[in-house]
mmCIF file of C-alpha atoms in Angstrom:
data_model
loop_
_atom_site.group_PDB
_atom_site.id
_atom_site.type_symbol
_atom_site.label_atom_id
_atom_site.label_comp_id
_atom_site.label_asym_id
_atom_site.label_seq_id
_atom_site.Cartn_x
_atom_site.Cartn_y
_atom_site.Cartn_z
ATOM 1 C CA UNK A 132 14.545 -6.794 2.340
ATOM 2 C CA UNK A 133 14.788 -3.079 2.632
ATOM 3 C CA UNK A 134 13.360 -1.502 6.400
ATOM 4 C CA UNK A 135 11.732 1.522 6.365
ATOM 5 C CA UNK A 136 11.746 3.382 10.039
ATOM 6 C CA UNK A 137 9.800 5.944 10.358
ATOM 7 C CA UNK A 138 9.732 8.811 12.884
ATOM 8 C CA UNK A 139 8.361 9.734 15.133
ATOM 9 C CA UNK A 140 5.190 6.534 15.509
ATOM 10 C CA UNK A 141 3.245 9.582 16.815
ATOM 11 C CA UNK A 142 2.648 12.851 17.789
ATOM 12 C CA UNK A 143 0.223 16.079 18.509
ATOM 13 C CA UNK A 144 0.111 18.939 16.833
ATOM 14 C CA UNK A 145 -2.475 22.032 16.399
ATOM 15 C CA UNK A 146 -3.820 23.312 13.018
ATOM 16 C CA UNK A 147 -1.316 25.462 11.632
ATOM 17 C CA UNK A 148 1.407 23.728 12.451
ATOM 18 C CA UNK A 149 4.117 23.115 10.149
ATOM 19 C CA UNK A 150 5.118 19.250 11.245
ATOM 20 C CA UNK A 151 7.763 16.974 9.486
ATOM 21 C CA UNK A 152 7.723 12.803 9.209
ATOM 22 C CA UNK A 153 10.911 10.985 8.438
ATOM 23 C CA UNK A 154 11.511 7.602 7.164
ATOM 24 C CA UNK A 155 14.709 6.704 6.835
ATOM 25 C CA UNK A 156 16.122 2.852 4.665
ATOM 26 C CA UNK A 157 17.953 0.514 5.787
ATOM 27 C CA UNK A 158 19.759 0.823 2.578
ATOM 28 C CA UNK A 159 20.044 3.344 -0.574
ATOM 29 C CA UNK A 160 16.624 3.725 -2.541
ATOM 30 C CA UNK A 161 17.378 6.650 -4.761
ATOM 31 C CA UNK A 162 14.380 8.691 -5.200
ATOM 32 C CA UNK A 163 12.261 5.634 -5.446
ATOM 33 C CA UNK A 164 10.027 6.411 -2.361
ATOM 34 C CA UNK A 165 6.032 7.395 -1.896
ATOM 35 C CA UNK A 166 3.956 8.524 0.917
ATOM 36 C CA UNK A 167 0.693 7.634 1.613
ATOM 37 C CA UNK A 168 -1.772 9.291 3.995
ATOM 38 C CA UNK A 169 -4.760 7.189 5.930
ATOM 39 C CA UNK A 170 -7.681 7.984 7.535
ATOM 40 C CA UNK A 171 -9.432 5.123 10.109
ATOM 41 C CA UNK A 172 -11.469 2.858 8.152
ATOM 42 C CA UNK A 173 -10.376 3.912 5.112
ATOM 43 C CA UNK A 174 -7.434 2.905 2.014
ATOM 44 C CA UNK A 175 -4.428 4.607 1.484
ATOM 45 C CA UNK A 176 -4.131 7.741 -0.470
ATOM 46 C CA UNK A 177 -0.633 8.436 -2.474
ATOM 47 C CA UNK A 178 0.516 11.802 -1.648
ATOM 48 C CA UNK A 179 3.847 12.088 -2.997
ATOM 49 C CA UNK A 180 6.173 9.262 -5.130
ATOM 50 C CA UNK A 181 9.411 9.670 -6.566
ATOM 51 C CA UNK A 182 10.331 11.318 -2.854
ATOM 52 C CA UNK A 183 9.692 14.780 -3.823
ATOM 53 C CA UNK A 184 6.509 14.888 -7.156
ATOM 54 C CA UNK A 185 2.960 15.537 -5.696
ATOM 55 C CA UNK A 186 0.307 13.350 -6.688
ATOM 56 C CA UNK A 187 -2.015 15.017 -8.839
ATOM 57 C CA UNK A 188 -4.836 16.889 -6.733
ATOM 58 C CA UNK A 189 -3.088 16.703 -3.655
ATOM 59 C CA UNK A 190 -2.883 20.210 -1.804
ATOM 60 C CA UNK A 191 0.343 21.921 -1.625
ATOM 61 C CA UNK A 192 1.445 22.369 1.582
ATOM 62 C CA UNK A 193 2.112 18.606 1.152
ATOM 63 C CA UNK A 194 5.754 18.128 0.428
ATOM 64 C CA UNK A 195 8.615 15.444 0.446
ATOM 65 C CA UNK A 196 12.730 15.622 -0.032
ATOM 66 C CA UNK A 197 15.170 13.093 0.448
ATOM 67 C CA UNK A 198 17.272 10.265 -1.466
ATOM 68 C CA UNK A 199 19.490 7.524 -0.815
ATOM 69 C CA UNK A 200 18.185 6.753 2.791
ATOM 70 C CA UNK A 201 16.753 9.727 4.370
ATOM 71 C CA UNK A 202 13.433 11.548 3.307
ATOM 72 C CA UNK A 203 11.018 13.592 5.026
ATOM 73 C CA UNK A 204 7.639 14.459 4.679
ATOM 74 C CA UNK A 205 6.552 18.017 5.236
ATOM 75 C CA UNK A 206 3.205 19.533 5.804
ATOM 76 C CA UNK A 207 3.691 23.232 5.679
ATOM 77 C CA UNK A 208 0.163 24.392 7.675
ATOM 78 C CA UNK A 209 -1.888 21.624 8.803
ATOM 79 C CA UNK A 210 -5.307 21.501 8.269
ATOM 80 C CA UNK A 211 -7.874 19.550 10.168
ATOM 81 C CA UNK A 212 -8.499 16.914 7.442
ATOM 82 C CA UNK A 213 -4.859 16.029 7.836
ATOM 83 C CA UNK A 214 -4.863 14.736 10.995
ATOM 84 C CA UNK A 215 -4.316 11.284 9.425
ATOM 85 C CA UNK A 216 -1.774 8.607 9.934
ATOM 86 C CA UNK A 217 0.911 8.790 7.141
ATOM 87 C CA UNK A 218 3.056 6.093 5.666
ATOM 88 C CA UNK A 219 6.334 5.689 3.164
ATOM 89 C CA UNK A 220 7.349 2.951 1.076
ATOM 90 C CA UNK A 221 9.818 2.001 -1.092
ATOM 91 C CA UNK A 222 9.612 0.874 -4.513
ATOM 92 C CA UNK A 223 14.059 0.557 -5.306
ATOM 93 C CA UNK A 224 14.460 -3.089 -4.570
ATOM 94 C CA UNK A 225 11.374 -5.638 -5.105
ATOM 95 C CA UNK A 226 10.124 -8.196 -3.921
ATOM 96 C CA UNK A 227 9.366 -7.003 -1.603
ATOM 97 C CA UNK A 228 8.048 -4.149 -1.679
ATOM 98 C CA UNK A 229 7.877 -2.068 1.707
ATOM 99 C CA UNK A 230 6.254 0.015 4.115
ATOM 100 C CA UNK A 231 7.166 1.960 7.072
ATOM 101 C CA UNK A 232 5.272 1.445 10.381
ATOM 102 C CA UNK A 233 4.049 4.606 9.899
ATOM 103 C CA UNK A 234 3.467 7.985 11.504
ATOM 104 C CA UNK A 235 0.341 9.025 13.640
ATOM 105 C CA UNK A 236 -0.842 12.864 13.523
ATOM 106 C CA UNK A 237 -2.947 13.934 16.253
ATOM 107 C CA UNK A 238 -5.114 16.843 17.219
ATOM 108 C CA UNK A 239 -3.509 18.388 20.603
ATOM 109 C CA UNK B 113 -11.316 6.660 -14.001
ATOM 110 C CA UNK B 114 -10.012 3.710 -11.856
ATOM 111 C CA UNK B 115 -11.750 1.608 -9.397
ATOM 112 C CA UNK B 116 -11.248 -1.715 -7.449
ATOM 113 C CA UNK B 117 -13.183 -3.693 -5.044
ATOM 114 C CA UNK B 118 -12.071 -6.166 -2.922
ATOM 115 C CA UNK B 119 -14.451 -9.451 -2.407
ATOM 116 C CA UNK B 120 -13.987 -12.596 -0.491
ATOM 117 C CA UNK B 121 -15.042 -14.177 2.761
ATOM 118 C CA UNK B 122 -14.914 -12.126 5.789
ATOM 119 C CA UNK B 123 -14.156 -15.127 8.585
ATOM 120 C CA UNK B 124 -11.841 -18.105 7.933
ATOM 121 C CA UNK B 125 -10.705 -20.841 10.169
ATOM 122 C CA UNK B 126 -7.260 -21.616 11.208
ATOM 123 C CA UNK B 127 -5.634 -23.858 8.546
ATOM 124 C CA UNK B 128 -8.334 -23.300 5.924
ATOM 125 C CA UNK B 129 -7.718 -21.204 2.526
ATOM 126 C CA UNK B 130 -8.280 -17.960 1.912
ATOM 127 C CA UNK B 131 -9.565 -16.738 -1.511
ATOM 128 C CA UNK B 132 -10.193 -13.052 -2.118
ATOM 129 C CA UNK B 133 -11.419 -11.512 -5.946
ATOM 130 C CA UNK B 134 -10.423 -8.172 -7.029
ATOM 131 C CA UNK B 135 -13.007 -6.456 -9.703
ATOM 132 C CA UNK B 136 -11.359 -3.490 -11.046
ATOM 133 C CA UNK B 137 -12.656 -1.132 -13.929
ATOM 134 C CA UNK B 138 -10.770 2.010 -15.698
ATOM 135 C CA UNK B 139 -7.822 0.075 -16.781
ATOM 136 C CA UNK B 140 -7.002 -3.189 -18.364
ATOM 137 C CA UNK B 141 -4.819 -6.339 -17.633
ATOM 138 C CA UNK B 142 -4.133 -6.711 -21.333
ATOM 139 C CA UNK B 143 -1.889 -3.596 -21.789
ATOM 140 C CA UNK B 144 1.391 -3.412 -21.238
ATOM 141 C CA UNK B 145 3.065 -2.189 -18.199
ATOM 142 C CA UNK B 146 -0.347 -2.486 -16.215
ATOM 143 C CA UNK B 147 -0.426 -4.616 -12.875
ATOM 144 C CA UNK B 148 -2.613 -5.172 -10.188
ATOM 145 C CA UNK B 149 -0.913 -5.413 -6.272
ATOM 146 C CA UNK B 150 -2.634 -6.834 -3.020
ATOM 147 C CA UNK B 151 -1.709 -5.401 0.659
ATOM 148 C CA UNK B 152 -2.670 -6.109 3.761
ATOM 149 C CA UNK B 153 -2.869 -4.171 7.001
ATOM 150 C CA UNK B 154 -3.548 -5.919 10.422
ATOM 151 C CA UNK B 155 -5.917 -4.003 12.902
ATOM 152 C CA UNK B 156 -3.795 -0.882 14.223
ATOM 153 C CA UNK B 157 -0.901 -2.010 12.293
ATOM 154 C CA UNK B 158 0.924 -1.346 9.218
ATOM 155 C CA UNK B 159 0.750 -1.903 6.214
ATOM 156 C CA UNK B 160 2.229 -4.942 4.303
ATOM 157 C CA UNK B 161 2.731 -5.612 0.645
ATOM 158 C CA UNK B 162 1.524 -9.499 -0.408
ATOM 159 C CA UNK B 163 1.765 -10.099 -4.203
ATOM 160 C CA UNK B 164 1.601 -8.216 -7.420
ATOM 161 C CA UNK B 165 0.786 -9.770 -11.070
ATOM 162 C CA UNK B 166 1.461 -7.596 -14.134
ATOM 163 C CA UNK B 167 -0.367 -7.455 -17.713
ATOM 164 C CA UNK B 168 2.163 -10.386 -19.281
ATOM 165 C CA UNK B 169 1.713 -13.007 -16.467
ATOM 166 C CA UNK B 170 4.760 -12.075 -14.111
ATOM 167 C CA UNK B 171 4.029 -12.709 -11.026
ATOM 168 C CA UNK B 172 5.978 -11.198 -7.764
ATOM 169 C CA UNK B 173 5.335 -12.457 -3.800
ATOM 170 C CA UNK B 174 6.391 -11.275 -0.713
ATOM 171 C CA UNK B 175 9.174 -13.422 0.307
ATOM 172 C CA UNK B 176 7.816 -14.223 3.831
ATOM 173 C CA UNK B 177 4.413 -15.557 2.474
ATOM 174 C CA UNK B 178 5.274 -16.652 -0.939
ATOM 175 C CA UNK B 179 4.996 -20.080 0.096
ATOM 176 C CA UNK B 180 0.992 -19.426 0.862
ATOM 177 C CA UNK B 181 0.137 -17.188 -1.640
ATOM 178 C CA UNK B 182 -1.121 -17.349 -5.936
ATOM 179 C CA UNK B 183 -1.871 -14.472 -7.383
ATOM 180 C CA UNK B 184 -3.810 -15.112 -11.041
ATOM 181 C CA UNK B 185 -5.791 -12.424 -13.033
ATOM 182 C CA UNK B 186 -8.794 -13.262 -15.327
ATOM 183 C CA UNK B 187 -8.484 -10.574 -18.272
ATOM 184 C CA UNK B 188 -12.057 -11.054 -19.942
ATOM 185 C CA UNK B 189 -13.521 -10.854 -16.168
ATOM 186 C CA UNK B 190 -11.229 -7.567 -15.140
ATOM 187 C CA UNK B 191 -10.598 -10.032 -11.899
ATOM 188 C CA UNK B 192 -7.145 -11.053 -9.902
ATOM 189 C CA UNK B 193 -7.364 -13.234 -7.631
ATOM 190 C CA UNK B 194 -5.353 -14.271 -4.230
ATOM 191 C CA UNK B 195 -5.470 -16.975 -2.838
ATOM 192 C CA UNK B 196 -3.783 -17.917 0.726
ATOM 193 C CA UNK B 197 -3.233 -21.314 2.182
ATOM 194 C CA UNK B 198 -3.037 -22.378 5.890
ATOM 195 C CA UNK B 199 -4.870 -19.287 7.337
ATOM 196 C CA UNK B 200 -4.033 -18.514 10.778
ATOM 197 C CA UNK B 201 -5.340 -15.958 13.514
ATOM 198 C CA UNK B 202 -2.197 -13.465 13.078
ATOM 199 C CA UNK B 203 -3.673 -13.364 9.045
ATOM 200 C CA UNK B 204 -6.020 -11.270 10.385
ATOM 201 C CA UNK B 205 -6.455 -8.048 8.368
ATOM 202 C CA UNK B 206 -7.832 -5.560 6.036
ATOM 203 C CA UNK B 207 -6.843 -6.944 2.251
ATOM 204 C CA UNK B 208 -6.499 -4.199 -0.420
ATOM 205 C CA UNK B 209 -6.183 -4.832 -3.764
ATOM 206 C CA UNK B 210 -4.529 -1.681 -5.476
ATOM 207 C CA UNK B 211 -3.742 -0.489 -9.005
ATOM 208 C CA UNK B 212 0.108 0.257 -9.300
ATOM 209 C CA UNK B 213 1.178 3.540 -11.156
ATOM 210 C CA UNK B 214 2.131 1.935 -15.294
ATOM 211 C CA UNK B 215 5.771 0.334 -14.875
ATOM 212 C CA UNK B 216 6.094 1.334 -11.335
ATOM 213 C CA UNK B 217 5.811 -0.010 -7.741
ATOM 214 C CA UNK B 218 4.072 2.308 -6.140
ATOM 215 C CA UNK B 219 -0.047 2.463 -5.305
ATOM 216 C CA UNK B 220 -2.042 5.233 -6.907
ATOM 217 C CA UNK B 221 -5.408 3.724 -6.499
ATOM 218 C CA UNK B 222 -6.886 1.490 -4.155
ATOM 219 C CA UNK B 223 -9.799 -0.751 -3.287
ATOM 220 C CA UNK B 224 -11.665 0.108 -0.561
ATOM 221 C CA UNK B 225 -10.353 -3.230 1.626
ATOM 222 C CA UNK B 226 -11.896 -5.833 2.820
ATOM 223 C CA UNK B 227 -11.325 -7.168 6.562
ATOM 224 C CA UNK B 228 -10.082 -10.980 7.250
ATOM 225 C CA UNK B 229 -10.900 -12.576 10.327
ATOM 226 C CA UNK B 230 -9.128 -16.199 10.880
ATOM 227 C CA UNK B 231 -10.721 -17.922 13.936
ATOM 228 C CA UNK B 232 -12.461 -21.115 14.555
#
């Protein structure tokens, strides 16, 4: 199975803040990688899938790079209904499919 | 537009079996490329992809659980259904079923989860 890491598990940071998540594979994926933001109590939302295309209706200072094993996701001024805990997953190699621990983004 | 909703029990006992029922409207099980996908996420933990079943009968497991787990869909009923065998306390979790983007692996809508709890 593929192993998504992703970095850091969590950190603080104000409104207005431009902040950056990485996930990095344990092997190649290609493009074939989404992110997913969650608020408590609630599902997953898909941001962003094939690394880098925006899921429609999702604001634009969402944004993601990467292939092969390294990818980031960027949010370019943070806004308080961000503050979220955000995870990537890979879709290159299945079963299974999978997840990254994910990344916690907290108000300091 | 898409919806899902998990339903199911909300406590199980150790060893017993788990069956949870996706009801899903805005898409159908009949056309090609469509699939349905379940994932769970313990409390405070992440999340972890269980099963998928696609519009022709193919049906995918996670490695680790495929022994436990059948995933079946009921077209006329717009249902899939999961079921798990030999529940245990670390099954604890929040089940989502979720709609997977046509001919692709990844989750553009979800269900709004439904939590597990295995304990006697």
């Amino acid at each position: 199975a593929i192993r998504m890491t992703q970095s850091p598990s969590s950190f603080s940071a104000s409104t207005g803040d431009r902040v950056t998540i990485t996930c990095r594979a344990s092997q190649g994926i290609s493009s074939y990688l989404a992110w997913y933001q969650q608020k408590p109590g609630k599902a997953p939302k898909l941001l962003i899938y094939a690394a880098s295309t925006l899921q429609s209706g999702v604001p634009s200072r969402f944004s993601g790079s990467g292939s092969g094993t390294d990818f980031t996701l960027t949010i370019s001024c943070l806004q308080s209904e961000d503050f979220a805990t955000y995870y990537c997953q890979q879709y290159y190699s299945y079963p299974p499919l999978t997840f990254g621990g994910g990344t916690k983004v907290e108000i300091k | 537009q898409i919806t899902l909703k998990e339903s199911g029990p909300t406590l199980v006992k150790p060893t017993q079996t788990l069956t949870l029922t996706c009801t899903f409207s805005g898409f159908s099980l009949s056309t090609s490329g469509v699939g349905v996908g379940w994932i769970r996420q313990p409390p405070g933990k992440a999340l972890e992809w269980l099963a998928l079943i696609y519009w022709n009968d193919d049906k995918r497991y996670s490695p680790s659980l495929k022994s436990r787990l059948t995933i079946t869909k009921d077209t006329s009923k717009n249902q899939v259904v999961l079921t798990m065998t030999n529940m245990d306390p670390v099954d604890t979790a929040t089940y989502y079923c979720a709609h997977p983007r046509e001919s692709m692996y990844y989750f553009d809508y979800w269900g709004q989860g439904t939590l597990v709890t295995v304990s006697s």
